[in-house]
Coordinates of C-alpha atoms in Angstrom, one line a residue:
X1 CA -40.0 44.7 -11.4
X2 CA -43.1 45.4 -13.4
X3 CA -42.9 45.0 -17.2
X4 CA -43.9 47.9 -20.2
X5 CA -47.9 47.7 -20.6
X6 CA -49.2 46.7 -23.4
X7 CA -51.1 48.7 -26.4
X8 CA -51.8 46.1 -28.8
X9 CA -55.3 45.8 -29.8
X10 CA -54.5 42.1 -29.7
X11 CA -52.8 41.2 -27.5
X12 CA -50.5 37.6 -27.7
X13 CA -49.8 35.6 -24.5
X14 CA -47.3 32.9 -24.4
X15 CA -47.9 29.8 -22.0
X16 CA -45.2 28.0 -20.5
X17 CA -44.9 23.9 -22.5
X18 CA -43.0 22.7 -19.4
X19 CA -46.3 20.1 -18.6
X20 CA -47.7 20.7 -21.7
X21 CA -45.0 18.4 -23.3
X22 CA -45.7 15.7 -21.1
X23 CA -46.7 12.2 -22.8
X24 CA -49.6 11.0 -20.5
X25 CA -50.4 15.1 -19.2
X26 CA -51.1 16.2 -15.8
X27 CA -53.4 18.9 -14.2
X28 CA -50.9 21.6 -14.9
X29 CA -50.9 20.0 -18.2
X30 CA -54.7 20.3 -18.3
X31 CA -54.9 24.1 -17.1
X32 CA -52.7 25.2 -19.5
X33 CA -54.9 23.3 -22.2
X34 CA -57.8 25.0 -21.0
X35 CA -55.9 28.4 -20.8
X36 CA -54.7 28.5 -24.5
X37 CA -58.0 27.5 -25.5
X38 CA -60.0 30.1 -23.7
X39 CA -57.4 32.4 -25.1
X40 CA -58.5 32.7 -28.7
X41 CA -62.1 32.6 -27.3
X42 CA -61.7 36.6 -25.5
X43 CA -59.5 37.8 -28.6
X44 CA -55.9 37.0 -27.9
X45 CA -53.0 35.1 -29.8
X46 CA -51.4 31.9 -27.9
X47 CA -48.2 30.7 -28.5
X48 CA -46.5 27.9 -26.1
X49 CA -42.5 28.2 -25.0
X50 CA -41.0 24.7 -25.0
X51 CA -37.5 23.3 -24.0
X52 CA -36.7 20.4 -26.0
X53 CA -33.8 18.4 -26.1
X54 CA -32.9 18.7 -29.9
X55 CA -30.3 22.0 -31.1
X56 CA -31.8 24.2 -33.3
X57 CA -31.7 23.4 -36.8
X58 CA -32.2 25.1 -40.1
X59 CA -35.1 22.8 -41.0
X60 CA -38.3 24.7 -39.6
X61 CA -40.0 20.8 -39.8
X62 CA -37.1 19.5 -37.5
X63 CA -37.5 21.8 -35.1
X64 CA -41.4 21.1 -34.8
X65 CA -40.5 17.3 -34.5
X66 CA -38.1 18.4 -31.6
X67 CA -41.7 19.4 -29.6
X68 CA -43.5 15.8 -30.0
X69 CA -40.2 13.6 -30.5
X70 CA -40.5 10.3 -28.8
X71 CA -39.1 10.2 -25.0
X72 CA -35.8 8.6 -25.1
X73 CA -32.7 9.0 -23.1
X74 CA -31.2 12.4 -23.7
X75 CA -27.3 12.4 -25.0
X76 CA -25.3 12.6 -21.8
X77 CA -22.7 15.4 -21.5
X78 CA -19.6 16.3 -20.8
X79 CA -19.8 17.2 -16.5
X80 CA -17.7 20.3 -17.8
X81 CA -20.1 21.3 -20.2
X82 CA -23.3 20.6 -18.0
X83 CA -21.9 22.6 -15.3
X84 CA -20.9 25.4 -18.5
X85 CA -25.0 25.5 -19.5
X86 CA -26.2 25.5 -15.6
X87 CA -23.3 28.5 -14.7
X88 CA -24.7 30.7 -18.1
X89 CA -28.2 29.9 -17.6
X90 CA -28.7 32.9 -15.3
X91 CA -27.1 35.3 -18.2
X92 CA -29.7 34.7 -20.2
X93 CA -31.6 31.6 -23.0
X94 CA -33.0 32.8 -26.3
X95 CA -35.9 31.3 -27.7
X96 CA -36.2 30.5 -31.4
X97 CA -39.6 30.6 -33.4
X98 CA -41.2 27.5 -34.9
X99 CA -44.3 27.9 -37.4
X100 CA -46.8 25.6 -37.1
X101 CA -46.3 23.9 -40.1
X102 CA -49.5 21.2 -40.2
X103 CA -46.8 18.2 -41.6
X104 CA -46.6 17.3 -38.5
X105 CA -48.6 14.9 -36.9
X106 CA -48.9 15.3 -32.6
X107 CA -49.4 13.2 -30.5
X108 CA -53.1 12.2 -29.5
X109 CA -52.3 10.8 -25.7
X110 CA -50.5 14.3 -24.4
X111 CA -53.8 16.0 -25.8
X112 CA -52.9 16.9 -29.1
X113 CA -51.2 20.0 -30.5
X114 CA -52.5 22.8 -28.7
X115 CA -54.6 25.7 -29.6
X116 CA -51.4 28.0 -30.0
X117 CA -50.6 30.2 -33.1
X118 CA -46.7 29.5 -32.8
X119 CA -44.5 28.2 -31.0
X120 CA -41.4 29.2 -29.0
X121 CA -37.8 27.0 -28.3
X122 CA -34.9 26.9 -25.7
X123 CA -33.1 23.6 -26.0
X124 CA -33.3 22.2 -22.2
X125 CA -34.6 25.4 -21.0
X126 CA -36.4 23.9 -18.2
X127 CA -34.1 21.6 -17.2
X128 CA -31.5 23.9 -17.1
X129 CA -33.0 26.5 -15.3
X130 CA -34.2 24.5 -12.7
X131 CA -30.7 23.3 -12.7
X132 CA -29.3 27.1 -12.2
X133 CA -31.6 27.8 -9.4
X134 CA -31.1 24.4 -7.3
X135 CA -27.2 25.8 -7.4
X136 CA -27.0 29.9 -7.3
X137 CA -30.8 30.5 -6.3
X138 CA -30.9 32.5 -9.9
X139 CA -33.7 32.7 -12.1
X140 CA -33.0 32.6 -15.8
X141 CA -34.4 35.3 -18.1
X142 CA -35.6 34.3 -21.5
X143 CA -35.5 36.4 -24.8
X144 CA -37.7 36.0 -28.1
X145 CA -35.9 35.8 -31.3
X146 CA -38.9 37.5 -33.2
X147 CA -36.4 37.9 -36.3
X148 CA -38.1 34.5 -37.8
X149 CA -40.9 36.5 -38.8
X150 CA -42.9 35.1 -35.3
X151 CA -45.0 38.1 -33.5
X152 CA -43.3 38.3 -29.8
X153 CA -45.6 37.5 -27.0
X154 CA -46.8 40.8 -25.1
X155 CA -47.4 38.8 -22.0
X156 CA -45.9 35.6 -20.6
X157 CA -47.6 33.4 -18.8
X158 CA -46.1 31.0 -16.5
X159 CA -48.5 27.8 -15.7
X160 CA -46.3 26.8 -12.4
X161 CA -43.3 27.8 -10.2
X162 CA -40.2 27.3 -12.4
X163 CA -37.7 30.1 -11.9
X164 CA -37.9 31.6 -15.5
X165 CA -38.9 35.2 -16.2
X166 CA -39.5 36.7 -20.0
X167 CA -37.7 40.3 -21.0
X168 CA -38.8 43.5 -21.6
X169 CA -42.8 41.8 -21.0
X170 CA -45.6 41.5 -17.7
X171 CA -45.0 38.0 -16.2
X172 CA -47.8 36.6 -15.4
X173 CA -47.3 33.3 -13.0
X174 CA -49.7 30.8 -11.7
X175 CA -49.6 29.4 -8.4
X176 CA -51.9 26.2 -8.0
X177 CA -51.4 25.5 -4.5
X178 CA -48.8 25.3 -1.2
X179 CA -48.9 22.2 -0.4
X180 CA -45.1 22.1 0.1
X181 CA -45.1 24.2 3.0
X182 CA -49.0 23.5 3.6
X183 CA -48.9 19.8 3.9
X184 CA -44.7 19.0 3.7
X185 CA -45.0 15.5 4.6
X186 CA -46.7 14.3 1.3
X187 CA -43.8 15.5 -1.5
X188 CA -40.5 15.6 -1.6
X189 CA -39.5 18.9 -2.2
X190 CA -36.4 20.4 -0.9
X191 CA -38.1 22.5 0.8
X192 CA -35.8 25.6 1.4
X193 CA -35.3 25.1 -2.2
X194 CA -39.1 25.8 -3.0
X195 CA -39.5 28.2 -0.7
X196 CA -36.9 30.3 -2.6
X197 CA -38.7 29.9 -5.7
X198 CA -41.8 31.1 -4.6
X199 CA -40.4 34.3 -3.0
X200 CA -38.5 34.8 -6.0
X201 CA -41.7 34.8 -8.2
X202 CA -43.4 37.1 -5.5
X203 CA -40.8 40.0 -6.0
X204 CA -40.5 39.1 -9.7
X205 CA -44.2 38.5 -11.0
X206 CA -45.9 41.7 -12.6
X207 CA -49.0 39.8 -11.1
X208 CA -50.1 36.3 -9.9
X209 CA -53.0 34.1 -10.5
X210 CA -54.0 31.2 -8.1
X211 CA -57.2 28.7 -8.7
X212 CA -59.1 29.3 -5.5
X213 CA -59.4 31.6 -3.0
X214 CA -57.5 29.3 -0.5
X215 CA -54.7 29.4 -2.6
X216 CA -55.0 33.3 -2.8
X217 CA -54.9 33.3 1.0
X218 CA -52.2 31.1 1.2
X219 CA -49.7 33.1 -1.3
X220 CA -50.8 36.3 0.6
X221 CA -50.2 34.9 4.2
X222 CA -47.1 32.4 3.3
X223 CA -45.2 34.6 0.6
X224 CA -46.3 38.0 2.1
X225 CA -47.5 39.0 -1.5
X226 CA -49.9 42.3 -1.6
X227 CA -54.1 41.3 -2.0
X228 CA -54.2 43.7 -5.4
X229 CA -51.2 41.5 -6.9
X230 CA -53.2 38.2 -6.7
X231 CA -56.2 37.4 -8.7
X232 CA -58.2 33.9 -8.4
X233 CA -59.6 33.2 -12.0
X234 CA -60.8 29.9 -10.7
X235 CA -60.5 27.0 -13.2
X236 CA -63.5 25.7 -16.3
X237 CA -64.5 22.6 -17.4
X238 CA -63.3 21.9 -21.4
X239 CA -65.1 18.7 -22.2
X240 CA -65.3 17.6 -25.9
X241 CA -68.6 17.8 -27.1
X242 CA -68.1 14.7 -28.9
X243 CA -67.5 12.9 -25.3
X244 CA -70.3 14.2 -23.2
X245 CA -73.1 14.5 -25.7
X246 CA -72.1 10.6 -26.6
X247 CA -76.0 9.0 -25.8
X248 CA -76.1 6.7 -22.4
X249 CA -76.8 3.2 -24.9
X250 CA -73.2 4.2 -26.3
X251 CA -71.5 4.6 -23.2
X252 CA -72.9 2.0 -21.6
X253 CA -71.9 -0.7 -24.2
X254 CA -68.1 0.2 -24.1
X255 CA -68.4 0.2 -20.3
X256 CA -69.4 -3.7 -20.6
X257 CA -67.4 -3.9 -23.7
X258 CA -64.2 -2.8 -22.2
X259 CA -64.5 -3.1 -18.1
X260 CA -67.3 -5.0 -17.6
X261 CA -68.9 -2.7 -15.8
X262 CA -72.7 -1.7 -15.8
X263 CA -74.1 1.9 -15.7
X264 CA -74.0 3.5 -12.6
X265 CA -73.0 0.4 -10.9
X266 CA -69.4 1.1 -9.6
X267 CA -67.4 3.9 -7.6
X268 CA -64.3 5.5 -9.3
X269 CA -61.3 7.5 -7.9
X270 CA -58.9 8.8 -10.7
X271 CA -55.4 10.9 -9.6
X272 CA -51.7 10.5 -9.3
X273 CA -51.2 8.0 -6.5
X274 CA -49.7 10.2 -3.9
X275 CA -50.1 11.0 -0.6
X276 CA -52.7 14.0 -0.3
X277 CA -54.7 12.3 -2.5
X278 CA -55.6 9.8 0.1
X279 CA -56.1 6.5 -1.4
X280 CA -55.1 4.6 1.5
X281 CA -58.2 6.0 3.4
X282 CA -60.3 5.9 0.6
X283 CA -59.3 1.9 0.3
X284 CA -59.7 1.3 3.8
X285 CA -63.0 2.9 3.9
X286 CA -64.3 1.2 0.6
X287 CA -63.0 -2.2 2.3
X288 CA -64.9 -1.7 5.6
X289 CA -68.4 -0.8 3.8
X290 CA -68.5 -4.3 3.1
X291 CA -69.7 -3.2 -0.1
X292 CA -70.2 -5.5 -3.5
X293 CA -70.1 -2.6 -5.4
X294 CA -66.7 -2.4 -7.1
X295 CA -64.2 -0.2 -6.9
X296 CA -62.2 1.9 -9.9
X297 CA -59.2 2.8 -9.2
X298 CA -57.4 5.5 -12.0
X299 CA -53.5 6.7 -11.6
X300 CA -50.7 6.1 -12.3
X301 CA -47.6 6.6 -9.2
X302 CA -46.3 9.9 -8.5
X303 CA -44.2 9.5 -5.0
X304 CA -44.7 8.3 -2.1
X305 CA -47.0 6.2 -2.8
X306 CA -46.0 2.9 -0.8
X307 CA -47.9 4.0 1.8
X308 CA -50.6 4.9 0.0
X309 CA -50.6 1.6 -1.8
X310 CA -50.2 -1.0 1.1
X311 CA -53.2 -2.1 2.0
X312 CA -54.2 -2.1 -1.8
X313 CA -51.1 -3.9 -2.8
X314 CA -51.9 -6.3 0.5
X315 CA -55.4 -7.2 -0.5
X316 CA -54.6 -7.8 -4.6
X317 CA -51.9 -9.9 -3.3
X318 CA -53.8 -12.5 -1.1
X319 CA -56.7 -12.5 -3.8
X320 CA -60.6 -13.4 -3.0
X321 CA -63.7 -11.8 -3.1
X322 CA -61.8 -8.5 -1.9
X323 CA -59.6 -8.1 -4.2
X324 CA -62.4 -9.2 -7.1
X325 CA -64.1 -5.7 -6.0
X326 CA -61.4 -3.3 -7.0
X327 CA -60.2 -2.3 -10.5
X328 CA -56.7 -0.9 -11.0
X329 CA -55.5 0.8 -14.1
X330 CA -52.3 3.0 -14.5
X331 CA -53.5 4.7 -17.2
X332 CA -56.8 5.7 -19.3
X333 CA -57.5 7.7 -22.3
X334 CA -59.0 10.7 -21.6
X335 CA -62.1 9.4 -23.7
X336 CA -62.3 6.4 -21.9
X337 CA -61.8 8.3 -18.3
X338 CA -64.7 10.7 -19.3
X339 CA -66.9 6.9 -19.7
X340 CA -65.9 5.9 -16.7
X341 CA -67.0 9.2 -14.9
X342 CA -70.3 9.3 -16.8
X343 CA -70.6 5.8 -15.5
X344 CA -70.0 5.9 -12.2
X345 CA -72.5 5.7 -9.1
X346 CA -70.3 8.2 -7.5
X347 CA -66.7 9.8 -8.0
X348 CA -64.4 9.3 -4.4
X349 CA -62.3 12.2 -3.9
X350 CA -61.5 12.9 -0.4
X351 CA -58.6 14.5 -0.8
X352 CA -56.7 15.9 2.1
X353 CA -55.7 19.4 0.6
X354 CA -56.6 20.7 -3.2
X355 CA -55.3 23.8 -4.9
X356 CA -58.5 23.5 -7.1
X357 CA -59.7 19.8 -7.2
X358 CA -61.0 19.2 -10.9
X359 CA -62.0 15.9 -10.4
X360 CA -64.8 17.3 -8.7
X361 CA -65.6 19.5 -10.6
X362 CA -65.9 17.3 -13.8
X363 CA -67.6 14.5 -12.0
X364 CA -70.6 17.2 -11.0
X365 CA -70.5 18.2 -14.7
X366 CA -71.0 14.7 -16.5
X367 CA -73.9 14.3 -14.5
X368 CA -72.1 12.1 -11.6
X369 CA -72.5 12.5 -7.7
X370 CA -69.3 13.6 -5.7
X371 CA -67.9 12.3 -1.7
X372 CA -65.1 15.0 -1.2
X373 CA -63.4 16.2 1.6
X374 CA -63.0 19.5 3.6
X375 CA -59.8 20.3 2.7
X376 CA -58.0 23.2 0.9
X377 CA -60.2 24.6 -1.5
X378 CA -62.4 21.3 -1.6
X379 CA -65.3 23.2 -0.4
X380 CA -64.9 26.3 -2.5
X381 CA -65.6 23.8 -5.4
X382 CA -68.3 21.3 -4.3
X383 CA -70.2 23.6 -2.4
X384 CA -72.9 22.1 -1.1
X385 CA -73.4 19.8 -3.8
X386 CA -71.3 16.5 -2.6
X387 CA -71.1 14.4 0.2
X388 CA -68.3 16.1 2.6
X389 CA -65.8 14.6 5.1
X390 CA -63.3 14.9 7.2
X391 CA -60.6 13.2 5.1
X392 CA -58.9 11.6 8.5
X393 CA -61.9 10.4 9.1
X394 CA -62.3 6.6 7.7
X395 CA -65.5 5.9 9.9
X396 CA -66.9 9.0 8.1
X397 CA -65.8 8.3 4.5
X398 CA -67.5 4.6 4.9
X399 CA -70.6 5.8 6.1
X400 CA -70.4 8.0 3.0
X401 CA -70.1 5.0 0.8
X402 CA -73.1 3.1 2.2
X403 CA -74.8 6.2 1.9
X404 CA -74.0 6.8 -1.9
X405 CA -74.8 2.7 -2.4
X406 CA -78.0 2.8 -1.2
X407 CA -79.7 5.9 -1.5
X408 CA -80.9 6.2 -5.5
X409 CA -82.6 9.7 -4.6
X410 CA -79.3 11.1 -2.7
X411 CA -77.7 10.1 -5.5
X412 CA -80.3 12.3 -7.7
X413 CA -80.1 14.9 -5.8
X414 CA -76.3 15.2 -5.6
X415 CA -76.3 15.3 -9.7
X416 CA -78.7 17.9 -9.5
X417 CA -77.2 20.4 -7.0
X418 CA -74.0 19.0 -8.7
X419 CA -74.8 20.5 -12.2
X420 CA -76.2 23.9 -10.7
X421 CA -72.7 23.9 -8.9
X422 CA -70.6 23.4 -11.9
X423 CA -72.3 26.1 -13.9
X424 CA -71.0 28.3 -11.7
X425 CA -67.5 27.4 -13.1
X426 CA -68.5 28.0 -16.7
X427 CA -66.3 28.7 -19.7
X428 CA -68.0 32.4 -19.5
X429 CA -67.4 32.9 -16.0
X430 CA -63.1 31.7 -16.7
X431 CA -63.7 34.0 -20.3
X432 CA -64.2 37.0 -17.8
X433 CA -61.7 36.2 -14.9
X434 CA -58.8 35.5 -17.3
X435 CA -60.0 39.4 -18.5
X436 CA -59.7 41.0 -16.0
X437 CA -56.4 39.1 -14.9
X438 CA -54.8 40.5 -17.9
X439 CA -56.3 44.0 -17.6
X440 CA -54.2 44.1 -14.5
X441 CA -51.0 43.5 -16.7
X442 CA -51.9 46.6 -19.6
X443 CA -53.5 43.7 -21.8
X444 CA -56.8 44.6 -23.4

């Protein structure tokens, strides 16, 4: 059911912290970065809605430590009083306000504290609700508390499918992709489980925004949503200027410093390591180039990754020259990552189906050449500005390697068809998409 419009000159938008209070981050995590950002740059207040694990208390500075606390077990409860919290949940949570206080300090590796005026808290509310819809297929509604002295958000705005709805406000949710019912073999998602949820945010949302147009098809065609009630905003690159304007000299000496690893002289992937990303193929392909140029390898696990990792796992295991040519690391810092991309002969991202794909689109915008694939929205995104394949294809992906090895001026010319590309994804071009997606909800 459609929520009030909005009058306010200024408006304020609340974004989900369900990724955003994730230690390492994730691409959710990332969008939802980049929308509280871009918020404040088109005139609007952000505030963020978490769901720690920590009560409420009467300290205003406790409750802000609740948000960044360091991950350790939660207290265990009662099964009668877990079963109490997952029953109510579909009655109704009420979020408390937190001032930012500046005391405390966030953490650096999640991204920092994000660009938000306030902030919002349910203890567990995520958990819980998740919990509530796995067992009565219920959504729970959230209330603000804006007796704390906290301006109410006039829009929320849901980053992913979590079965939560804000009162008496336009819900706005984003979906990133399908690939649960697109490509079913590469999560584990129950299934019938998801599906609910996603037809429960397509009668619910006031309107829905998707990242590419083969994601907008997708929530038309699959969830029988209504073309007017869908709006692609596309995604932007946000890269600190203090990263990309760092000079070549610099980069190059902590590449040797820290990987030794010369300047433009390796290939990286970076992603979770799970199935549609496609590492398997992209190993197997690197491995039959017969190429001396090594390999970066950037993720940490996700699921289902054994078969993914096998042949890796294989070749580190018996050792020799092979395994010599590929680099493994769970985890980078962002500012180290955005080295490594500058660095690289060519990013590897073949993936078999993206809801967006910004890998791709930050490798073409720090200046580095791109072998993608052809599938999902893949080609909305590289245009015709990276090496595309099939991403079955091994026999395809290798001769893209050799290609990319050997060819300095394909290389050039990818980096500069890959930098005319990525303008087309600008901050601007987001500004006035995320507009217009909240003009559709009475925010101006």
């Amino acid at each position: 059911m459609p929520g009030p419009a909005v009058s306010a000159s200024r408006g304020t938008v609340c974004v989900d912290g369900y990724n955003l209070a994730l230690a390492k981050g994730s691409g959710i995590a990332t969008y939802g970065r980049n929308l509280l950002s871009t918020l404040g740059q088109i005139g609007f207040e952000g505030q963020v809605l978490y769901g720690p694990r920590a009560a409420r208390s009467a300290s205003n500075i406790l409750n802000e430590t609740a948000l960044v606390d360091a991950d350790r077990p939660g207290r265990k409860l009662k099964k009668f009083d877990r079963f109490l919290r997952t029953l109510t949940s579909r009655n109704g949570r009420t979020a408390w306000p937190i001032h930012s206080s500046g005391e405390v300090v966030w953490p650096s590796r999640g991204g920092g504290r994000p660009e938000a005026s306030a902030f919002w808290a349910a203890q567990d509310l995520f958990q819980i609700a998740n919990r509530s819809f796995d067992a009565y297929r219920k959504e729970t509604p959230v209330r603000f508390d804006a007796s704390g002295g906290v301006r109410a958000p006039d829009v929320m705005h849901w980053t992913a499918t979590i079965p939560l709805h804000a009162r008496g406000i336009p819900n706005v949710y984003t979906i990133h992709d399908l690939i649960p019912l697109r490509l079913p073999h590469t999560t584990l998602d129950d299934k019938p489980g998801y599906m609910a949820l996603c037809q429960a945010i397509a009668k619910r949302a006031d309107h829905i925004a998707v990242v590419s147009e083969t994601t907008r098809q997708d929530v038309i065609r699959l969830l029988g949503v209504s073309e007017d009630r869908v709006t692609n905003t596309y995604q932007a690159v946000h890269l600190p200027t203090a990263l990309t304007s760092r000079s070549q000299a610099d980069v190059t000496t902590e590449l040797e410093g820290v990987f030794n690893l010369g300047w433009k002289d390796y290939f990286l992937h970076f992603g979770a390591v799970e199935p549609k990303k496609n590492l398997g193929r992209i190993v197997e392909a690197y491995l039959a180039s017969g190429l001396t140029t090594p390999l970066v390898i950037v993720g940490g696990r996700a699921w289902l990754d054994e078969g993914e990792t096998a042949l890796l796992n294989q070749v580190m295991r018996d050792g020799g020259p092979s395994a010599e040519r590929i680099r493994r690391y769970e985890y980078m810092p962002f500012s180290l990552l955005v080295s490594l991309i500058r660095g690289a002969k060519a990013t590897l991202f073949p993936s078999l189906y993206e809801g967006f794909g910004l890998p791709v689109l930050e490798s073409m915008a720090l200046s580095t050449a791109v072998l993608t694939s052809t599938g999902g929205s893949l080609p909305e995104v590289a245009g015709d500005a990276a090496i595309s394949v099939d991403p079955y294809d091994v026999q395809a992906m290798t001769r893209g390697l050799r290609a990319l090895d050997a060819d300095e001026g394909l290389r050039n010319d990818l980096v500069r068809r890959g930098l005319a590309q990525a303008a087309r994804f600008s901050v601007a071009a987001y500004e006035d998409r995320l507009k217009t997606l909240y003009g559709r909800v009475g925010l101006s």
